[in-house]
PDB file of C-alpha atoms in Angstrom:
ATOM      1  CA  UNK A   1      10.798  17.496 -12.770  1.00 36.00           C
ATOM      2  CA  UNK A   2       9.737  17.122  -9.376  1.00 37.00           C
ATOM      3  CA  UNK A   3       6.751  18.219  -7.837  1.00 37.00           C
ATOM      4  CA  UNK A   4       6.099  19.101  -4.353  1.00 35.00           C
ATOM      5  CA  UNK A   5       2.545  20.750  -4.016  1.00 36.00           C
ATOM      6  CA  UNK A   6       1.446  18.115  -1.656  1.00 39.00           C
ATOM      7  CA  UNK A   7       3.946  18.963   1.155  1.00 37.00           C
ATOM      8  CA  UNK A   8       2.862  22.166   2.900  1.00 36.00           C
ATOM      9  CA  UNK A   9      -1.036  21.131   2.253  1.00 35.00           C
ATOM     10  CA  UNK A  10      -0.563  17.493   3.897  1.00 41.00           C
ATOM     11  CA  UNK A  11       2.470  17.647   6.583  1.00 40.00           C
ATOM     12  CA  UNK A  12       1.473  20.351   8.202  1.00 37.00           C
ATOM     13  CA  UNK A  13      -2.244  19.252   8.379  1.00 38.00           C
ATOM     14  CA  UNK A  14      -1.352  16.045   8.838  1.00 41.00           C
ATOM     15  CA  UNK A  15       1.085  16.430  12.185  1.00 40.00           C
ATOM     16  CA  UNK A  16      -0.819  18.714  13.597  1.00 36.00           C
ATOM     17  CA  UNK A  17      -4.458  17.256  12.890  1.00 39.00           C
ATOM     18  CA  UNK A  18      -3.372  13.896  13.390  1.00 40.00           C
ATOM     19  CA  UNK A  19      -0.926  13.664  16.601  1.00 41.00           C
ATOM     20  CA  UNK A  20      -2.978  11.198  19.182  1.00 41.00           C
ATOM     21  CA  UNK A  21      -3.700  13.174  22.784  1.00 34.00           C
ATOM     22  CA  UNK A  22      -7.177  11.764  22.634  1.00 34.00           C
ATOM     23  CA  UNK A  23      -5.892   8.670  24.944  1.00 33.00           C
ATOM     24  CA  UNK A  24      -7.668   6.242  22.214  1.00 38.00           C
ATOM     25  CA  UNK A  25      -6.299   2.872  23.432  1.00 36.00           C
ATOM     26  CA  UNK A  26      -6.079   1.935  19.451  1.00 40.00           C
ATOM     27  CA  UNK A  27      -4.014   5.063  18.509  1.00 39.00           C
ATOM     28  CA  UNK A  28      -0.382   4.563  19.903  1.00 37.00           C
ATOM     29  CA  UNK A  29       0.296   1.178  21.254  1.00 37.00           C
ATOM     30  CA  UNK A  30       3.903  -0.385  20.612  1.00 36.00           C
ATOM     31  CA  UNK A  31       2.626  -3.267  22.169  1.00 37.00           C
ATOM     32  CA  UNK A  32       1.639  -6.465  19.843  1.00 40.00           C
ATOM     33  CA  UNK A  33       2.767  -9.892  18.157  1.00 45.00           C
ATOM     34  CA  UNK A  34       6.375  -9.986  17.091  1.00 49.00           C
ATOM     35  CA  UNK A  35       6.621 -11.706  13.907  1.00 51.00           C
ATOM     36  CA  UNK A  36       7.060 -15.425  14.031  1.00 59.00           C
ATOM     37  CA  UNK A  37       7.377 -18.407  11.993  1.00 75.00           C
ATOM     38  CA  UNK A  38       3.869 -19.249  11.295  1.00 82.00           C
ATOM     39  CA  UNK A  39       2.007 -17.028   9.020  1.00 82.00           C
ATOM     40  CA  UNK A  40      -0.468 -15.851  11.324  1.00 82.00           C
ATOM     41  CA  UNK A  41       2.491 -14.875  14.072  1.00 80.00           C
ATOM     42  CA  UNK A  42       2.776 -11.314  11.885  1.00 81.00           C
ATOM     43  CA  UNK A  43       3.575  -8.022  13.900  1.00 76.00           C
ATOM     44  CA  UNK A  44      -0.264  -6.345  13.825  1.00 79.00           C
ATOM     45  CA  UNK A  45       0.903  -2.876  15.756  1.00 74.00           C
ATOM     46  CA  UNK A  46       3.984  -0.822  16.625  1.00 77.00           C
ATOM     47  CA  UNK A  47       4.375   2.805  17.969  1.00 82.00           C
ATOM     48  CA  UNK A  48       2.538   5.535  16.414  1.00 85.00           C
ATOM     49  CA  UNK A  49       1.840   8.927  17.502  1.00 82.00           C
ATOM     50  CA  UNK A  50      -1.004   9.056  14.908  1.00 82.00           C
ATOM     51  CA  UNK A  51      -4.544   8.436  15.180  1.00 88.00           C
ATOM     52  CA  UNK A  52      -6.397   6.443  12.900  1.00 92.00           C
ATOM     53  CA  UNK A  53      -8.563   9.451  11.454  1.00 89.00           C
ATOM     54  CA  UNK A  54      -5.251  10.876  10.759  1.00 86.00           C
ATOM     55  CA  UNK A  55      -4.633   8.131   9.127  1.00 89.00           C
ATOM     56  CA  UNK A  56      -7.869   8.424   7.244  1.00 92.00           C
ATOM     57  CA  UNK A  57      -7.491  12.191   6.363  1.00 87.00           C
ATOM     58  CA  UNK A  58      -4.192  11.410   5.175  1.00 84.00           C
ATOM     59  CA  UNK A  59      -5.086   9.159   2.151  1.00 87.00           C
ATOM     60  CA  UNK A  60      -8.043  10.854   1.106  1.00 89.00           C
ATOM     61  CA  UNK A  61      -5.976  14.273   0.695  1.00 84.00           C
ATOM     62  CA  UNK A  62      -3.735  12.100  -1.103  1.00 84.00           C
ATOM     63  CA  UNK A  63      -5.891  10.453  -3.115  1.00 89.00           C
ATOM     64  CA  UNK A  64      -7.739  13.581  -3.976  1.00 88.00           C
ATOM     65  CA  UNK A  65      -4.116  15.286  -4.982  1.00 84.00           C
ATOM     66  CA  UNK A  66      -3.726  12.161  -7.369  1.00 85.00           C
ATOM     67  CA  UNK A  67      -6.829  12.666  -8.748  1.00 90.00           C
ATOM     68  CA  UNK A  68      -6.568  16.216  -9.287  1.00 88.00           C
ATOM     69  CA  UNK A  69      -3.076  15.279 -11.166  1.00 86.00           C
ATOM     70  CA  UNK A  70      -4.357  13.176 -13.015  1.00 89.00           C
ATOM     71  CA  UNK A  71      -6.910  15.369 -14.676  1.00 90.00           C
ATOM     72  CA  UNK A  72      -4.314  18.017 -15.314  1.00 89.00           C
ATOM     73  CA  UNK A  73      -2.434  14.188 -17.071  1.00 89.00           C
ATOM     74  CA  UNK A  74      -5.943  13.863 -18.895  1.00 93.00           C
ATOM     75  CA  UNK A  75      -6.209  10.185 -17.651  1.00 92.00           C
ATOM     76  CA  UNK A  76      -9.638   8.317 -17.037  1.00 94.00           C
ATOM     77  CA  UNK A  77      -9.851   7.489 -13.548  1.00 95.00           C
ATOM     78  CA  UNK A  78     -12.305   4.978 -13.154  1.00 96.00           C
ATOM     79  CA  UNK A  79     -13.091   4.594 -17.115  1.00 96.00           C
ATOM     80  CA  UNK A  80     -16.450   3.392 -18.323  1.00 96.00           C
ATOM     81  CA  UNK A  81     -14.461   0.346 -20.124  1.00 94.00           C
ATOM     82  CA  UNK A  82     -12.918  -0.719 -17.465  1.00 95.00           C
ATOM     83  CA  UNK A  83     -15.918  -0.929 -15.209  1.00 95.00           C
ATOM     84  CA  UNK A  84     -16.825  -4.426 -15.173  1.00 95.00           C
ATOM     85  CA  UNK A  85     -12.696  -4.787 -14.085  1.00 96.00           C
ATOM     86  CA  UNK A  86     -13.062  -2.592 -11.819  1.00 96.00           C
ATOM     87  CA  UNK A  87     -16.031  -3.867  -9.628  1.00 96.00           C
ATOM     88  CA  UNK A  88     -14.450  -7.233  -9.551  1.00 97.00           C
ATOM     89  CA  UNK A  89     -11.865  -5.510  -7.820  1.00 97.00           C
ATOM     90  CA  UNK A  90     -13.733  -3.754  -5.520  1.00 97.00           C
ATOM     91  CA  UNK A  91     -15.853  -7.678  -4.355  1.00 98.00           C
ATOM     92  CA  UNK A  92     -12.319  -9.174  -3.957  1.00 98.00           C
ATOM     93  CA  UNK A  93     -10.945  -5.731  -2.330  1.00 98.00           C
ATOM     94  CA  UNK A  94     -13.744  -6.553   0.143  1.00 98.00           C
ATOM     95  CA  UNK A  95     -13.718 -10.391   0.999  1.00 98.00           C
ATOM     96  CA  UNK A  96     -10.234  -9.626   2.180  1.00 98.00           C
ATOM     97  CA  UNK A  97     -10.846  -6.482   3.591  1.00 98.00           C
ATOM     98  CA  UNK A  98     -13.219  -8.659   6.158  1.00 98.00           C
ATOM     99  CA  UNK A  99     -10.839 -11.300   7.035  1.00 97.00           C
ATOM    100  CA  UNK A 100      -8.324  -8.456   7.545  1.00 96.00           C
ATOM    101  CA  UNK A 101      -7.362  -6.713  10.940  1.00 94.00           C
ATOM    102  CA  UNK A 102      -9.099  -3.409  10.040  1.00 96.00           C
ATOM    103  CA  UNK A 103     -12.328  -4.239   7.957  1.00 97.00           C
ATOM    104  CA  UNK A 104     -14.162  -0.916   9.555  1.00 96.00           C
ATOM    105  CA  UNK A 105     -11.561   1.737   7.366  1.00 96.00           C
ATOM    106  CA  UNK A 106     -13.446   3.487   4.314  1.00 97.00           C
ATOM    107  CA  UNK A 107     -11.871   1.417   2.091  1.00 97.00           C
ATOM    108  CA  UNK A 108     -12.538   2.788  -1.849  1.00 96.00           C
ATOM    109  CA  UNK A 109     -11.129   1.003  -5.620  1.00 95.00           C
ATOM    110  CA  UNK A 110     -10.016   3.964  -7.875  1.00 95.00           C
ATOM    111  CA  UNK A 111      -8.962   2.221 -11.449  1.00 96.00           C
ATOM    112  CA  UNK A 112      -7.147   4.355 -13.367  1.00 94.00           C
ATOM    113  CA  UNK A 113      -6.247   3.751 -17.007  1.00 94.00           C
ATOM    114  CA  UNK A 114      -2.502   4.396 -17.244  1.00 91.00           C
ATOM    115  CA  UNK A 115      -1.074   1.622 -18.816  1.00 89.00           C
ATOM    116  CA  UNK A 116       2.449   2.513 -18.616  1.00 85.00           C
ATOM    117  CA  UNK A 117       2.144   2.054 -14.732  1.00 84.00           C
ATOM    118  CA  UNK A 118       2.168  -1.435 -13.633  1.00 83.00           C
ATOM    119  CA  UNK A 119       1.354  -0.849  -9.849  1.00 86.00           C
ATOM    120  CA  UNK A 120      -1.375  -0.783  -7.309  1.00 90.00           C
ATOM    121  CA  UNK A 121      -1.208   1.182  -3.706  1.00 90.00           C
ATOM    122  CA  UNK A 122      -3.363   1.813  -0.492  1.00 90.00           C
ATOM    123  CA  UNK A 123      -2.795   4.871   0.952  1.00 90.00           C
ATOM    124  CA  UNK A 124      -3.519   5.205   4.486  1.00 90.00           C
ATOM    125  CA  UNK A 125      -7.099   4.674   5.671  1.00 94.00           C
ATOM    126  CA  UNK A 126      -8.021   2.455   3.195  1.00 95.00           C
ATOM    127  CA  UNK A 127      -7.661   4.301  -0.453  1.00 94.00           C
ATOM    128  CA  UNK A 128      -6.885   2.022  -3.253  1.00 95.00           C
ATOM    129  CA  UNK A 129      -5.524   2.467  -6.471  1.00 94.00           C
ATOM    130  CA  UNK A 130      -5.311   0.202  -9.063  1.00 95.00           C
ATOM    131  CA  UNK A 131      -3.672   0.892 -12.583  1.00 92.00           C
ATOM    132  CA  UNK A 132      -4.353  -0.856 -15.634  1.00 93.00           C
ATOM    133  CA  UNK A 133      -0.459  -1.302 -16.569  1.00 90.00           C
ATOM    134  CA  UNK A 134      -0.977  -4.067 -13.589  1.00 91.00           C
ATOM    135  CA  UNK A 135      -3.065  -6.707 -15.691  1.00 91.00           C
ATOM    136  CA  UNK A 136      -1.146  -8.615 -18.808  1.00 76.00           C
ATOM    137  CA  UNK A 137      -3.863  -7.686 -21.567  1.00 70.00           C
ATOM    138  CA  UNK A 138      -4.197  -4.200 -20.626  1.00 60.00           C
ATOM    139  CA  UNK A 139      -0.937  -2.726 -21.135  1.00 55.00           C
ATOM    140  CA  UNK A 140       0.758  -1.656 -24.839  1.00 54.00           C
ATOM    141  CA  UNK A 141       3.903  -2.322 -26.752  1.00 52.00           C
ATOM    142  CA  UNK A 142       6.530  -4.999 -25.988  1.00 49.00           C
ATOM    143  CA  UNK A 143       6.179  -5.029 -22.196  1.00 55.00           C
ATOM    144  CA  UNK A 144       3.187  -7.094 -20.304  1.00 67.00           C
ATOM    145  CA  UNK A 145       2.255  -6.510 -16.744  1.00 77.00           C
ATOM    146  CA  UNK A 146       2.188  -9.060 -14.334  1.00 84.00           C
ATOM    147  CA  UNK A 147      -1.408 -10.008 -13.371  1.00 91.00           C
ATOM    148  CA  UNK A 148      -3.896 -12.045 -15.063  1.00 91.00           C
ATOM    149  CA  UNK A 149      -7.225 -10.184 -14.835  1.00 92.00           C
ATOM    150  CA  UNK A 150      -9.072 -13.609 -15.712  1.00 92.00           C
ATOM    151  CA  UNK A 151      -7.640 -14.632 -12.176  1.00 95.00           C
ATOM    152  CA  UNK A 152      -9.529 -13.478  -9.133  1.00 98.00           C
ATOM    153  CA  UNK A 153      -6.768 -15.089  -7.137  1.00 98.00           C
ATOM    154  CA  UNK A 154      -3.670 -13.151  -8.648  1.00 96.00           C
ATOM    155  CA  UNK A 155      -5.977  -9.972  -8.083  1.00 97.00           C
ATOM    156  CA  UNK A 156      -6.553 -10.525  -4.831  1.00 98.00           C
ATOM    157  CA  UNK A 157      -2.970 -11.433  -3.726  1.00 96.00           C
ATOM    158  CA  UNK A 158      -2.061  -7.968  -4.953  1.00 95.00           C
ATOM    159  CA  UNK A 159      -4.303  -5.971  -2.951  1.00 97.00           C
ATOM    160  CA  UNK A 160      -3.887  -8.210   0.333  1.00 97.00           C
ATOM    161  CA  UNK A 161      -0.840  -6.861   0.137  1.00 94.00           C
ATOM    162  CA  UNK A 162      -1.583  -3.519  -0.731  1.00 94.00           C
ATOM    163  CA  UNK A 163      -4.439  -3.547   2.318  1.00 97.00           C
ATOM    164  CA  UNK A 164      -1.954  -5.211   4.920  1.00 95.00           C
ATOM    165  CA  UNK A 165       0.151  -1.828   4.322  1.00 92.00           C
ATOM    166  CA  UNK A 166      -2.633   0.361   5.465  1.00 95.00           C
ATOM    167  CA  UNK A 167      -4.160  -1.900   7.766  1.00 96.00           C
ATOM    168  CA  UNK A 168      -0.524  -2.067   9.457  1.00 94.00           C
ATOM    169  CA  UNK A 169      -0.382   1.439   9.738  1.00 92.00           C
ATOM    170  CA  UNK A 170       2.812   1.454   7.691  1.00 87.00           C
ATOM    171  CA  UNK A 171       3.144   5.025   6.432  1.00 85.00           C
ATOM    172  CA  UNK A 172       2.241   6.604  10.129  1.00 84.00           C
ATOM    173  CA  UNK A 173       4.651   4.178  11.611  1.00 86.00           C
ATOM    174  CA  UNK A 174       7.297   5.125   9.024  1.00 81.00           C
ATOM    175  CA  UNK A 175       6.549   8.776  10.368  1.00 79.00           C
ATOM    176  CA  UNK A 176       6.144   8.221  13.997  1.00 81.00           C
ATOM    177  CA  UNK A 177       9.891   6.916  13.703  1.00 75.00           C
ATOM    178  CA  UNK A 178      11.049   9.804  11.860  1.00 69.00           C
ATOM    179  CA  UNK A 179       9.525  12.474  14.247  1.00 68.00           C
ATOM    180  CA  UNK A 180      11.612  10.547  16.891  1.00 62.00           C
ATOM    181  CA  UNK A 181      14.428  11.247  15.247  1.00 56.00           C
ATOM    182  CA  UNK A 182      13.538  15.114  14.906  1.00 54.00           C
ATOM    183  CA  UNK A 183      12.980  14.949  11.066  1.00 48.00           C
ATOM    184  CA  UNK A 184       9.625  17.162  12.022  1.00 47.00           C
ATOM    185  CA  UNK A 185      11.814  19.861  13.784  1.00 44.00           C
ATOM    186  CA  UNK A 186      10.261  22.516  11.330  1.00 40.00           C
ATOM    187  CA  UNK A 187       6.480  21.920  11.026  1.00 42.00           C
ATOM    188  CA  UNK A 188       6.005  24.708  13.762  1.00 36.00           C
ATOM    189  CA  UNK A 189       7.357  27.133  12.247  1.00 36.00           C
ATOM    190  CA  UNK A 190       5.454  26.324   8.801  1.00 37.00           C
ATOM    191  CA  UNK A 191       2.165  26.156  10.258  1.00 38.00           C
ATOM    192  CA  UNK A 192       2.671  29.767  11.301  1.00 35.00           C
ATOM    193  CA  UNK A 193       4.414  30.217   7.895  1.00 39.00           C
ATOM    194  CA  UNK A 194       7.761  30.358   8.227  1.00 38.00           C
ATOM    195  CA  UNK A 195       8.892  29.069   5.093  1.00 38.00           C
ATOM    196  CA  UNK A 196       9.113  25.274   4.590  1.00 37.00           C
ATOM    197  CA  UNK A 197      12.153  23.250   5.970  1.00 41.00           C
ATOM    198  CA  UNK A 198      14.380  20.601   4.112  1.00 43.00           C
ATOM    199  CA  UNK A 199      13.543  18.529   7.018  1.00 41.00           C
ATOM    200  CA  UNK A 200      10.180  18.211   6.084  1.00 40.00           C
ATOM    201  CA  UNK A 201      10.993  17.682   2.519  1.00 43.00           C
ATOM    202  CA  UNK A 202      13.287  14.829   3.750  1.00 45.00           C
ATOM    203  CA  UNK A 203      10.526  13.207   5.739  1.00 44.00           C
ATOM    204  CA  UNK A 204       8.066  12.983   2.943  1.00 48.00           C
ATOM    205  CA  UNK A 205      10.455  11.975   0.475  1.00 52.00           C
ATOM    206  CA  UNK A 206      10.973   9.048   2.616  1.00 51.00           C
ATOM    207  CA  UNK A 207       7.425   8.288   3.154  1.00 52.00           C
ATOM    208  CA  UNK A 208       6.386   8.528  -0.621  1.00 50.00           C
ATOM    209  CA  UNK A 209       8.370   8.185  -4.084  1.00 47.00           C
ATOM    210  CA  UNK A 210       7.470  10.271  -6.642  1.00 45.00           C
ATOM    211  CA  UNK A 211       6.685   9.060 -10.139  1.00 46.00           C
ATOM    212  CA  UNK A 212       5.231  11.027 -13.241  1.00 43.00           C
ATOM    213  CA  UNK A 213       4.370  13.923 -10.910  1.00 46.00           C
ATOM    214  CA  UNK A 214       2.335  11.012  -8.406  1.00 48.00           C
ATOM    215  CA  UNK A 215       3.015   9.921  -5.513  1.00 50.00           C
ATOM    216  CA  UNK A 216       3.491   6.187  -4.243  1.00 51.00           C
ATOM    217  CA  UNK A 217       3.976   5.055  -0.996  1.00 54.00           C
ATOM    218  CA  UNK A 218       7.439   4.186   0.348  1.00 58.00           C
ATOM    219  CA  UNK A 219       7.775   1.283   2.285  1.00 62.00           C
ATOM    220  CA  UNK A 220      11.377  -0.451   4.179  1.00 72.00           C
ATOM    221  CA  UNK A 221      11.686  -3.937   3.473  1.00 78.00           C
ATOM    222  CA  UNK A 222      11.207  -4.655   7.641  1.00 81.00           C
ATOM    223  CA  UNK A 223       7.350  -3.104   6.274  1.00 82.00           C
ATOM    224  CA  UNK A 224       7.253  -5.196   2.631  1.00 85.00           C
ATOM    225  CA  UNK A 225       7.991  -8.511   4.864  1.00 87.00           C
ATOM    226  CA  UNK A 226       5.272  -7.714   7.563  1.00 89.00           C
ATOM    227  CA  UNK A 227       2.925  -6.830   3.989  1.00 91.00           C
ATOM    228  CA  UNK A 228       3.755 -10.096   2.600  1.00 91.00           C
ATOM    229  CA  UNK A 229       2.807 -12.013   5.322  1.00 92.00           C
ATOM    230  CA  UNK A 230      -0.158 -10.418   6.469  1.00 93.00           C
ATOM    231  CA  UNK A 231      -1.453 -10.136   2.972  1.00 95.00           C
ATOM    232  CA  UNK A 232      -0.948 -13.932   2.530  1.00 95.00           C
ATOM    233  CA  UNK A 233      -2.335 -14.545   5.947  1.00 95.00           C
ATOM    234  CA  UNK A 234      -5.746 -12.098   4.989  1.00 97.00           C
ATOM    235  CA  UNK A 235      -6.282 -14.077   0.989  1.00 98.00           C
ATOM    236  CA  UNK A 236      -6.375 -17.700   2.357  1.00 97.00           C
ATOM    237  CA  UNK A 237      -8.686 -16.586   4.599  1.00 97.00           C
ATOM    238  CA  UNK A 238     -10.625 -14.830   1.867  1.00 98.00           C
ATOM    239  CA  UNK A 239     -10.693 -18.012   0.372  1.00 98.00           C
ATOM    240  CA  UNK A 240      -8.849 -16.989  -2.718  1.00 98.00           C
ATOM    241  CA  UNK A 241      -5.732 -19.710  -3.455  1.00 98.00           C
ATOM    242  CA  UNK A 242      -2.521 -18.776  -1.825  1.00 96.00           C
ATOM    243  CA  UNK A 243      -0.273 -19.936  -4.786  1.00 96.00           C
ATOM    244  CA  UNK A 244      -1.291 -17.351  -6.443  1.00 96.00           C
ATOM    245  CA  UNK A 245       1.051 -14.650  -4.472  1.00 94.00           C
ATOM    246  CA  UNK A 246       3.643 -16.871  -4.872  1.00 93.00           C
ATOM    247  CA  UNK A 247       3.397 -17.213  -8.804  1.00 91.00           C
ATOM    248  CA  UNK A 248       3.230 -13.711  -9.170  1.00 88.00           C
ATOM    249  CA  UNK A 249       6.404 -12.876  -7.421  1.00 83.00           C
ATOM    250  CA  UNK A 250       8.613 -15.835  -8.795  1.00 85.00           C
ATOM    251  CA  UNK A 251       6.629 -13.651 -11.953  1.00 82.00           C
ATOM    252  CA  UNK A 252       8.141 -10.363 -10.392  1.00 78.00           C
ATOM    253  CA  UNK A 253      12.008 -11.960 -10.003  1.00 76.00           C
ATOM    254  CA  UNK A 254      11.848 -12.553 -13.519  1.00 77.00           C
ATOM    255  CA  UNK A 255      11.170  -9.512 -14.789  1.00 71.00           C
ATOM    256  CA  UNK A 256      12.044  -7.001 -12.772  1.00 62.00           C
ATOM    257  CA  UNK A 257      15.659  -5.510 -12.544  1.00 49.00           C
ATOM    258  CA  UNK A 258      17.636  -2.549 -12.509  1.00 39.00           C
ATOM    259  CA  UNK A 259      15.933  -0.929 -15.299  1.00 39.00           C
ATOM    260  CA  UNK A 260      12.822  -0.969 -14.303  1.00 43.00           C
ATOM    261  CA  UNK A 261      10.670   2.594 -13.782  1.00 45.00           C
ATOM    262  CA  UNK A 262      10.412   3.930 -10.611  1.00 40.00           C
ATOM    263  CA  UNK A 263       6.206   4.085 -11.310  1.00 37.00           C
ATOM    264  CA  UNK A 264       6.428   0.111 -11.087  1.00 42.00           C
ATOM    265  CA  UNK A 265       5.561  -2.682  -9.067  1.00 46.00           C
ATOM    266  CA  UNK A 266       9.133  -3.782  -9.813  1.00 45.00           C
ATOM    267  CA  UNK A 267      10.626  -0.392  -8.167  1.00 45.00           C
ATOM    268  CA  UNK A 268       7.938  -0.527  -4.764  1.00 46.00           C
ATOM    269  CA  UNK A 269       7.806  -3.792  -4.291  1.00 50.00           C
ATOM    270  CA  UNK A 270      11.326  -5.161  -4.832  1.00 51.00           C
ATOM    271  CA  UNK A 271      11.433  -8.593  -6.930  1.00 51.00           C
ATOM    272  CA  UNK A 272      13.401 -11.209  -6.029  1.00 56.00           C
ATOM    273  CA  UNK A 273      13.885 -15.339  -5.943  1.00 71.00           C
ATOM    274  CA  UNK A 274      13.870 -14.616  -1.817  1.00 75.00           C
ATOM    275  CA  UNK A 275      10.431 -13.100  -1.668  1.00 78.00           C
ATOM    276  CA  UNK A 276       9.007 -15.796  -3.597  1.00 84.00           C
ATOM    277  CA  UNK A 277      10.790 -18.387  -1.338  1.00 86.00           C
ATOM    278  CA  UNK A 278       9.299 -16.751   1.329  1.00 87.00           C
ATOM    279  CA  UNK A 279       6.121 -16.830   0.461  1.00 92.00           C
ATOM    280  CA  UNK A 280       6.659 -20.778  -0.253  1.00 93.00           C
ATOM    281  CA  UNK A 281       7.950 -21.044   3.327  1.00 92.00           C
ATOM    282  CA  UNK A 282       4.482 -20.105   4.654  1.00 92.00           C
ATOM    283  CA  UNK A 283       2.465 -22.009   1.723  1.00 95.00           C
ATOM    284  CA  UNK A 284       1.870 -24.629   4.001  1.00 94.00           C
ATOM    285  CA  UNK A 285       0.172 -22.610   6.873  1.00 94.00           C
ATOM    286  CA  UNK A 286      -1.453 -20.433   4.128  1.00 95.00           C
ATOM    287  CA  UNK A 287      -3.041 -24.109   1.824  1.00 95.00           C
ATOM    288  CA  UNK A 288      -3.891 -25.250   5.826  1.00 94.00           C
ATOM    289  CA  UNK A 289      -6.203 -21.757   6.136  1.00 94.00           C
ATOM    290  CA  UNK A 290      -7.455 -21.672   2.249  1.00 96.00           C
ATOM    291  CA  UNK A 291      -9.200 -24.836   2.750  1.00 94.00           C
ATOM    292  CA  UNK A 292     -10.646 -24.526   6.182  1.00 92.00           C
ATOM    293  CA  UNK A 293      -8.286 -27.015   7.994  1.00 90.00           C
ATOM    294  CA  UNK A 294      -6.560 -24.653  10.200  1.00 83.00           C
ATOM    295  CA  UNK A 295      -8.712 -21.836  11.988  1.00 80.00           C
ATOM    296  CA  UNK A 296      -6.905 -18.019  13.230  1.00 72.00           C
TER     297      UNK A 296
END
C-alpha cells in the first residue's frame, strides 16, 4: 500500500521555505552550457525557482523520513559489518565529490543493509544512500546485484552518477517545471490547512517513486542523460577508470527488463544496449581525462 506521510511535511515546507527572492545569482539561472558532443560540453544549470538550502533542507527531511521508515522496517542503517564497505564509499563519494561542480554541499554515505534493493540515490543537497542489494556478494538467493565491491572503480561510477543528479539540481528543476505548469496551484491553501490537493500529490509522485513504503528519486531520461555524462565527466577526473561505467551498464542491459522491481537500479535507471553505447561514445574524451592528457 502506498504511503504518503512525507507530502504535507515536505511540499509545503519545501515551496514555501525554499522559493528563491533572495536575488542569489546561483539560485535561478536558466542560463548555462547546452549539452554537446564532448563529455565535458554537459548542461551544468537550468531554471529553478529554488535555492540551494532548499535544496539542502529537502534531502535531509527526506533522508530523515527514510530513516525513520526504516526503523519502523527494522533495517540496519549503517551496520557495524558493513563498516569497512561503507567508508570506502564515503573516500570515493569524496574524490568525486571534489572534481564535481558542487563539492561545498553536505554531502553524507548512509549504507543500509537491505539486500533485496539493488539501488543507490542522492537526494538533493548531497544525501547519499547506498544499499547493500547494489554489490554482487552482498545480496541472497538466485539474483546478484550489479557492482563488484572489490572494485573502487565500479563504486565510484555509481555514485558519480548518483552526485551529478544532485549536483544538477535535478529534483528542483523537475519541480520548478511543474510549478510552471500550475501543478502547485494548491500549496496555499494547505499551508493554511485546507486539506491537501491531488495536485500536489501529482507533483510529488512525479518527483519521487515509491518503493517498499521509501521513496526514490524520479528522474526523465533528458535528466538520466545529463547524469550520465556528468557522472562520467566527474570519475575520470577522480581518477577512477572510466570503463568501469560502461561495464556496468552493458551489465544493467543484460539483466534488467520488464520484470524487474520498482526498488531497483533496473526500474530508476533504465538499462539498455543505448546507454552503454553512449557511454562508449564519450570513452575517448573520458580515457583522455583519466590519465591526465586532456585538462577541463
Amino acid at each position: 500500500m502506498k504511503s504518503y506521510f512525507l507530502i504535507p511535511i515536505i511540499l509545503v515546507f519545501f515551496t514555501f521555505s525554499s522559493c528563491t527572492s533572495t536575488g542569489d545569482k546561483s539560485v535561478s539561472s536558466s542560463q548555462g552550457e547546452k549539452s554537446g558532443k564532448h563529455l565535458w560540453e554537459y548542461k551544468r544549470y537550468g531554471t529553478n525557482l529554488y535555492s540551494i538550502d532548499g535544496d539542502i533542507k529537502l534531502g535531509e527531511k527526506v533522508m530523515k523520513a527514510q530513516i525513520d521508515e526504516f526503523k519502523k522496517q527494522d533495517t540496519p542503517v549503517n551496520p557495524e559489518k558493513y563498516e569497512a564497505l561503507r567508508k570506502r564509499i564515503d573516500s570515493i563519494s569524496k574524490k568525486i565529490i571534489a572534481k564535481s561542480d558542487m563539492p561545498g554541499l553536505p554531502y553524507e554515505v548512509y549504507f543500509f543493509d537491505r539486500p533485496d534493493i539493488a539501488n543507490a540515490y542522492c537526494l538533493p543537497g548531497g544525501k547519499i544512500g547506498v544499499f547493500s542489494g547494489l554489490f554482487d556478494t552482498l545480496t541472497k538467493g538466485k539474483e546478484k546485484g550489479l557492482v563488484n565491491p572489490a572494485s573502487d572503480d565500479e563504486i565510484a561510477a555509481v555514485l558519480a552518477h548518483e552526485i551529478a543528479h544532485a549536483t544538477l539540481r535535478h529534483v528542483t528543476r523537475r519541480l520548478t517545471t511543474m510549478q510552471s505548469l500550475g501543478l502547485f496551484g494548491m500549496v496555499a491553501s494547505i499551508a493554511i490547512g485546507r486539506g491537501i490537493g491531488s495536485e500536489i500529490q501529482v507533483a510529488f509522485d512525479k518527483v519521487f517513486s515509491l518503493g517498499a513504503d521509501l521513496y526514490f528519486p524520479a528522474y526523465t531520461r533528458k535528466y538520466e542523460k545529463e547524469a550520465d555524462q556528468a557522472g562520467f565527466f566527474y570519475m575520470a577526473k577522480a581518477g577512477f577508470k572510466p570503463e568501469a561505467a560502461v561495464d556496468i551498464w552493458k551489465r544493467a542491459a543484460a539483466r534488467g527488463g520488464p520484470n524487474s522491481k520498482n526498488t531497483d537500479i533496473f526500474a530508476s535507471h533504465p538499462a539498455s544496449g543505448e546507454r552503454a553505447k553512449r557511454l562508449e561514445g564519450w570513452l575517448p574524451d573520458a580515457q583522455l581525462i583519466y590519465e591526465g592528457k586532456l585538462k577541463k
